[in-house]
Each structure stands twice: as structure tokens, then as C-alpha cells.
Coordinates of N, CA and C in Angstrom, one line a residue:
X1 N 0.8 -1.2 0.0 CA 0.0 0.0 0.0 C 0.9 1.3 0.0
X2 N 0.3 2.4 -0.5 CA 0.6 3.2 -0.2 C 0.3 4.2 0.7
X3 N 1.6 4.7 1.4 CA 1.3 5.8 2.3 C 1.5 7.6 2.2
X4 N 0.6 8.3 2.3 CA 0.9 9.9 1.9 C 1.1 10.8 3.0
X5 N 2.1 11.5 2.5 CA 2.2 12.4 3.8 C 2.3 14.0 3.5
X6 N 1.3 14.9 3.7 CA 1.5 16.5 3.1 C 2.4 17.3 3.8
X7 N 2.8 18.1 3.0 CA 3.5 19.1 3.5 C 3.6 20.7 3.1
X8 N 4.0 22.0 3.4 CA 3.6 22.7 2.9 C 2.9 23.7 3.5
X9 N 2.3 23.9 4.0 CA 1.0 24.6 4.1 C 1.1 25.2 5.1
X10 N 0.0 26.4 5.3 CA 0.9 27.4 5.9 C 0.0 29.0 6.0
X11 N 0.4 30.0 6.8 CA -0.3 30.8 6.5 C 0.2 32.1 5.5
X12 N -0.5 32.1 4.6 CA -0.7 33.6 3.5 C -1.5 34.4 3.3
X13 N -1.2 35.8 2.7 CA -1.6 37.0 2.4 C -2.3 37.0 1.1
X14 N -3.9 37.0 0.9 CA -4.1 37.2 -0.2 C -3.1 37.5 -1.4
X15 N -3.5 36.7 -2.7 CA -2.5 37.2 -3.6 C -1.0 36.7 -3.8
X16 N -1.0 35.7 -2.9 CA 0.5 35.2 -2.6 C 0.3 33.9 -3.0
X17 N 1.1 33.2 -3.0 CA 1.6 31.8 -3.6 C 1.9 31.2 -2.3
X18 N 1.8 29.7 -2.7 CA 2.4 28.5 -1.3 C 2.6 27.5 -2.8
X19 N 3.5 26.6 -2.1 CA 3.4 24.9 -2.7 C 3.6 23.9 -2.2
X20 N 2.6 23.0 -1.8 CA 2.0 22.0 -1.5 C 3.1 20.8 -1.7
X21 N 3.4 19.7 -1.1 CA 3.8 18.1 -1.6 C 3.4 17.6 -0.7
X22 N 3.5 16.5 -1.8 CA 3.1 14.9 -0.7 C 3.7 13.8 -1.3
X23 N 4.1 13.7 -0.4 CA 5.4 12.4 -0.4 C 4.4 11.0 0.0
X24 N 5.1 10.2 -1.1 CA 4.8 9.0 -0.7 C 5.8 7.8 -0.5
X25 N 4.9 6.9 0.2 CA 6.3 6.3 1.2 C 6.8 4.8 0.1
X26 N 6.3 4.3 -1.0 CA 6.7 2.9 -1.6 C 6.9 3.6 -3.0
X27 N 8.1 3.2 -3.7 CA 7.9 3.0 -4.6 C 7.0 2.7 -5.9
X28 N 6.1 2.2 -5.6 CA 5.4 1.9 -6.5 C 4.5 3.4 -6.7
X29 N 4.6 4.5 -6.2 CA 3.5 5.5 -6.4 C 3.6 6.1 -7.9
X30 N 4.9 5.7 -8.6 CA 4.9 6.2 -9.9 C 4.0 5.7 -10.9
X31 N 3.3 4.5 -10.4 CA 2.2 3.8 -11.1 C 0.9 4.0 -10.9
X32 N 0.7 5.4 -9.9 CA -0.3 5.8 -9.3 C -0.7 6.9 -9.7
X33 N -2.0 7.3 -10.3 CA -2.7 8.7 -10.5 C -2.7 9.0 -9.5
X34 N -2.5 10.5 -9.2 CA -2.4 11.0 -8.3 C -3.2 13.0 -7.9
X35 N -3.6 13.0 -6.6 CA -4.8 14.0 -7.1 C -4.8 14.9 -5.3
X36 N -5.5 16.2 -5.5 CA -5.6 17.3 -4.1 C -7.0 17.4 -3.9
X37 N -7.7 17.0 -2.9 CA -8.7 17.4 -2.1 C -8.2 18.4 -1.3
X38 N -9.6 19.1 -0.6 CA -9.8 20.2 0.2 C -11.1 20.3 1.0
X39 N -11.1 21.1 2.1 CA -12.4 20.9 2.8 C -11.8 22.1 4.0
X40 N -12.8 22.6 3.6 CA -13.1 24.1 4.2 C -14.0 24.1 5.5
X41 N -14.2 25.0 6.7 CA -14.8 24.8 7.2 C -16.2 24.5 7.5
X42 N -17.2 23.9 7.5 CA -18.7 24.2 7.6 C -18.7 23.5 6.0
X43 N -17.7 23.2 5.5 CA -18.3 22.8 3.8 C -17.8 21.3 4.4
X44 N -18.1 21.0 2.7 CA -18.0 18.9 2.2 C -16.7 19.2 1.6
X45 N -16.0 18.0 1.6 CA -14.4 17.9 0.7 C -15.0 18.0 -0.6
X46 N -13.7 18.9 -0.9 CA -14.1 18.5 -2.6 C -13.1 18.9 -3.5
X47 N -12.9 17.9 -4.4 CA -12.0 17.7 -5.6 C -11.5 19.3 -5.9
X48 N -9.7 19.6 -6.2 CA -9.4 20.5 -6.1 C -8.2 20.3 -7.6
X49 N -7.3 19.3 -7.7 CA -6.5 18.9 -8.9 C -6.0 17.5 -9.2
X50 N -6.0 16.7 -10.3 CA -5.3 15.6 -10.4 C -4.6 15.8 -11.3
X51 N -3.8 14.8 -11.3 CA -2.4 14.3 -12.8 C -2.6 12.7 -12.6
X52 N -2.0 12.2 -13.8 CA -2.0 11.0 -14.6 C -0.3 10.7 -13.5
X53 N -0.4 9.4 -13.8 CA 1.1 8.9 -13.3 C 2.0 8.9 -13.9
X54 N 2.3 9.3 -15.3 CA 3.0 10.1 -15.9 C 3.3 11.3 -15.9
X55 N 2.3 12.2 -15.3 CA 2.5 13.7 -15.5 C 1.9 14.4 -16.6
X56 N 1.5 13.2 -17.9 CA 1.0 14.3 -18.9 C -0.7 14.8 -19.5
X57 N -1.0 14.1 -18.3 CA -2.5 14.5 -18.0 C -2.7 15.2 -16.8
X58 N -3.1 16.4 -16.6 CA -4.1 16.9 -15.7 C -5.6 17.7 -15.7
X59 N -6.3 17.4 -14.8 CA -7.5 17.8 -14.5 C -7.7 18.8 -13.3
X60 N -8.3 20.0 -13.2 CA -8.6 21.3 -12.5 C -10.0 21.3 -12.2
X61 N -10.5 22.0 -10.8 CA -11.6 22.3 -10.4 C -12.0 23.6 -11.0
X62 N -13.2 24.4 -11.5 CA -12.9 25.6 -12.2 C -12.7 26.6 -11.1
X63 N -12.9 26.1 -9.9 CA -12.5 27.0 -8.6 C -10.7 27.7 -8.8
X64 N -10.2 26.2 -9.5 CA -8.8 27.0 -9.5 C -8.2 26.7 -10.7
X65 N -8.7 26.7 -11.4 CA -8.1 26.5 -12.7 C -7.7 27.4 -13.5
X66 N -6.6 28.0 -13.9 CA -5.8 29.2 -13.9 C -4.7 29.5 -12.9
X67 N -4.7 29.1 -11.1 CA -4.3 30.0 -10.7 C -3.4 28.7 -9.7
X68 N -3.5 27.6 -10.1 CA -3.3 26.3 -9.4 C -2.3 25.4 -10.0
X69 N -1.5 24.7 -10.2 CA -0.8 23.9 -10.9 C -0.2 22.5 -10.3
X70 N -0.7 21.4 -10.8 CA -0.3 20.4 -10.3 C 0.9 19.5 -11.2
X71 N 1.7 18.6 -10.1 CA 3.1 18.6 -10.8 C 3.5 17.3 -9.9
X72 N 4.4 16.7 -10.9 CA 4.8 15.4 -10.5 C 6.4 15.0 -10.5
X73 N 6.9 14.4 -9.7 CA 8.5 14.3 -9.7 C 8.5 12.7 -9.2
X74 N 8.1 11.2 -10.2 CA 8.4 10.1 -9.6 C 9.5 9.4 -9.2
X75 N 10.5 10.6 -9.7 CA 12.0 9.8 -8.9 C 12.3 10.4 -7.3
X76 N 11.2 11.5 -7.1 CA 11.4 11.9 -5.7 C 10.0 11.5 -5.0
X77 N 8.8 10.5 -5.6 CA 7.8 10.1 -4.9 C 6.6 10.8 -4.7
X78 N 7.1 12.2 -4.9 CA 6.1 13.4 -4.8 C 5.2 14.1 -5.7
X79 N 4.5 14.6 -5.5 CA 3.4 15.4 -6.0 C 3.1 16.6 -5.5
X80 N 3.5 17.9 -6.7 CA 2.9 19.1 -5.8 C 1.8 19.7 -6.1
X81 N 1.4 20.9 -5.3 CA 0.5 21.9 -5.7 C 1.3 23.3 -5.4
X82 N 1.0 24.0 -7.0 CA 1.7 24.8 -6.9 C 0.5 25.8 -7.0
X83 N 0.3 26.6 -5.7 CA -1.0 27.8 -5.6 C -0.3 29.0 -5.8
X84 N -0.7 29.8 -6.9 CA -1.1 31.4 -7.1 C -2.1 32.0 -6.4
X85 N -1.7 33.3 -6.8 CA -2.8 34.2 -6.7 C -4.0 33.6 -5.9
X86 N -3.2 33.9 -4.4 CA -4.7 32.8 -3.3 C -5.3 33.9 -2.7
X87 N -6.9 33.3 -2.4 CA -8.1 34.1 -2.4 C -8.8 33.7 -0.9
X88 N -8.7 34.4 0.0 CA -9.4 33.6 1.2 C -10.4 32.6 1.5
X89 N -11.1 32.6 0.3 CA -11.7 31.2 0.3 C -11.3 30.4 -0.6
X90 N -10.2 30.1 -0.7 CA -8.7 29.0 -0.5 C -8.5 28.6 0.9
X91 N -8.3 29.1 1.8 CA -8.3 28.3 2.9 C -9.7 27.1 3.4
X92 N -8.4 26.4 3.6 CA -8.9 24.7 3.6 C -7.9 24.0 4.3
X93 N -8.0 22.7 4.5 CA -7.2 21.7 4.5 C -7.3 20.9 3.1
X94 N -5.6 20.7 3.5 CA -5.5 20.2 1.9 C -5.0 19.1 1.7
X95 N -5.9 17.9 1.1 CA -5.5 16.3 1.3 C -4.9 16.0 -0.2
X96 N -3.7 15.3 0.1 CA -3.2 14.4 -1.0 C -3.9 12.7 -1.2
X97 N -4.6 12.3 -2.3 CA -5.2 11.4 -2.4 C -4.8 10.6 -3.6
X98 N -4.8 9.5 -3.5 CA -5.4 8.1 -4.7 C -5.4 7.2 -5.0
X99 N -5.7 6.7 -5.9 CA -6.4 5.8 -6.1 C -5.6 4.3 -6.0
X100 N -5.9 3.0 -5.8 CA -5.1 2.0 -6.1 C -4.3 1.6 -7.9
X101 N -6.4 1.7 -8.5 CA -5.9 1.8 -10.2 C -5.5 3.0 -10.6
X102 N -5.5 3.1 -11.9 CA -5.3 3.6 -13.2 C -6.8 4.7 -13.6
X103 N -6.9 5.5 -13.2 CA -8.3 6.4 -13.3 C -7.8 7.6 -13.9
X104 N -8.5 8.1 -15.1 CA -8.2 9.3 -16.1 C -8.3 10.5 -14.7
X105 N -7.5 11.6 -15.1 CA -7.6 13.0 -13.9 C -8.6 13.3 -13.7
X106 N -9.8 13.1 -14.6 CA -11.3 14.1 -14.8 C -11.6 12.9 -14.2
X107 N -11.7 11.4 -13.9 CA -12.4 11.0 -13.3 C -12.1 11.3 -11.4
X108 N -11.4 12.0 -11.1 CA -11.1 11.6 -9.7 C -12.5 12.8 -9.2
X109 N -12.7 13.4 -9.6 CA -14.2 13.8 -9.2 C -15.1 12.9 -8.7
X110 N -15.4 11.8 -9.9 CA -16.2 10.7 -9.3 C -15.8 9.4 -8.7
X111 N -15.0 8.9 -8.8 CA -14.4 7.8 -8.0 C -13.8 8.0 -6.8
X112 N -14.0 6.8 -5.6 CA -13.4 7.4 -4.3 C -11.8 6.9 -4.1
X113 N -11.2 7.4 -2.9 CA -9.9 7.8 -2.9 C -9.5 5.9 -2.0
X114 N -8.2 5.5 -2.3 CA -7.8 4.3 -2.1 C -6.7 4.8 -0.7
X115 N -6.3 5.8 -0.9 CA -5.2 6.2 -0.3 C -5.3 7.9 0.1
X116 N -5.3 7.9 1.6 CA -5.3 9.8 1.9 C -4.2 10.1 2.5
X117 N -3.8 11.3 2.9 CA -3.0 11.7 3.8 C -3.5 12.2 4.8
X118 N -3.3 13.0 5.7 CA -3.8 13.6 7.1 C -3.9 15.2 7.0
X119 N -3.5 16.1 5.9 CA -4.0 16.6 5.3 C -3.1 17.7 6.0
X120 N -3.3 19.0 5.1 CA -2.1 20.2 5.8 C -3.2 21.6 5.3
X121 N -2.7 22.1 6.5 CA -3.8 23.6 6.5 C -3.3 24.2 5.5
X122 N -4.2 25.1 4.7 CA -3.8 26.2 4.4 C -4.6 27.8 4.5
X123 N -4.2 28.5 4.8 CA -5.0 29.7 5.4 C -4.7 31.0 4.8
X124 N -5.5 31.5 4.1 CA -5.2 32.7 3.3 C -6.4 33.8 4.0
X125 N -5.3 34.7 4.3 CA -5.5 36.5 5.0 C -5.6 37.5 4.0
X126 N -6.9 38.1 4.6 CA -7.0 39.3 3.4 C -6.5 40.8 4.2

């Protein structure tokens, strides 16, 4: 199995940038799609960015699509999120997730997660 662990996260100033990883602990994660949940206070989790386990597919929420970037490095196990231009309702906790199979980026919307992390704040001040 695999194990995830986030990192990153942190407090910022509207309009600022952070970047997200999550390390995973076996080797095998390079055969793994890979994807960022969030969940805000008083709200439901919900789908925020995936990539393919290659890297050459990704999929975006239109929440952040523009201002977000997801990115993959499988000789270092990780997976980032690279946040722009952050908006106070960007603060969330932010979970690294997925799946056991092979699932296209757009599907991680609808299919559930095999694998979570314990998730890392992030808090944006206006």
C-alpha cells in the first residue's frame, strides 16, 4: 500500500503563492494517479487537482483552474500543488489522495480515494 504524507501549508496574504507536496512512502506511487482534495470549514471535501502517473494529464476544479498547478517528480515520490494568486476562500485543509488503479484525472471527481494523507492547513488572510 501506499502511504501519503503533506506538507507545505501554511499561513498567507491574499494574492501570494504556497506549494503543497506529498510524499509518498513505496515506490510503486509512480504507477499511481495522483490527485488534491480540500475541505473548508462548515463545507463537504471536494475535488481541487489531479495528474495522470505520468504527468502528462491533468485535470482542474474551475475554482482553481488558472491559478493552481499540479506537478509530479516520480523519482522523488512526490506530487505538488503549486498555488497562485490565493483568495481567502482558498483556505482549507489540503488532502493528497489516490487511487489503487489507473483512473483518467477528470475521473477523480467521481471515483473514491484508495489512499489519503492527514491533510495540511492552508490559510489565506485578506
Amino acid at each position: 500500500q501506499v502511504r501519503l504524507v503533506e506538507s507545505g501549508g501554511g499561513l498567507v496574504q491574499a494574492g501570494g503563492s504556497l506549494r503543497l507536496s506529498c510524499a509518498a512512502s513505496g515506490r510503486t506511487f509512480s504507477r499511481y494517479d495522483g490527485g488534491w482534495f480540500r475541505q473548508a470549514p462548515g463545507q463537504e471535501r471536494e475535488f481541487v487537482a489531479a495528474i495522470s502517473w505520468s504527468g502528462d494529464s491533468t485535470y482542474y476544479a474551475d475554482s482553481v483552474k488558472g491559478r493552481f498547478t499540479i506537478s509530479r517528480d516520480n523519482a522523488k515520490n512526490t506530487v505538488y500543488l503549486q498555488m497562485n494568486s490565493l483568495k481567502p476562500e482558498d483556505t482549507a485543509v489540503y488532502y493528497c489522495a489516490a487511487p489503487k488503479g489507473r483512473i483518467a484525472p477528470m475521473d477523480f471527481v467521481h471515483y473514491g480515494m484508495d489512499y489519503w494523507g492527514k491533510g495540511t492547513l492552508v490559510t489565506v488572510s485578506s
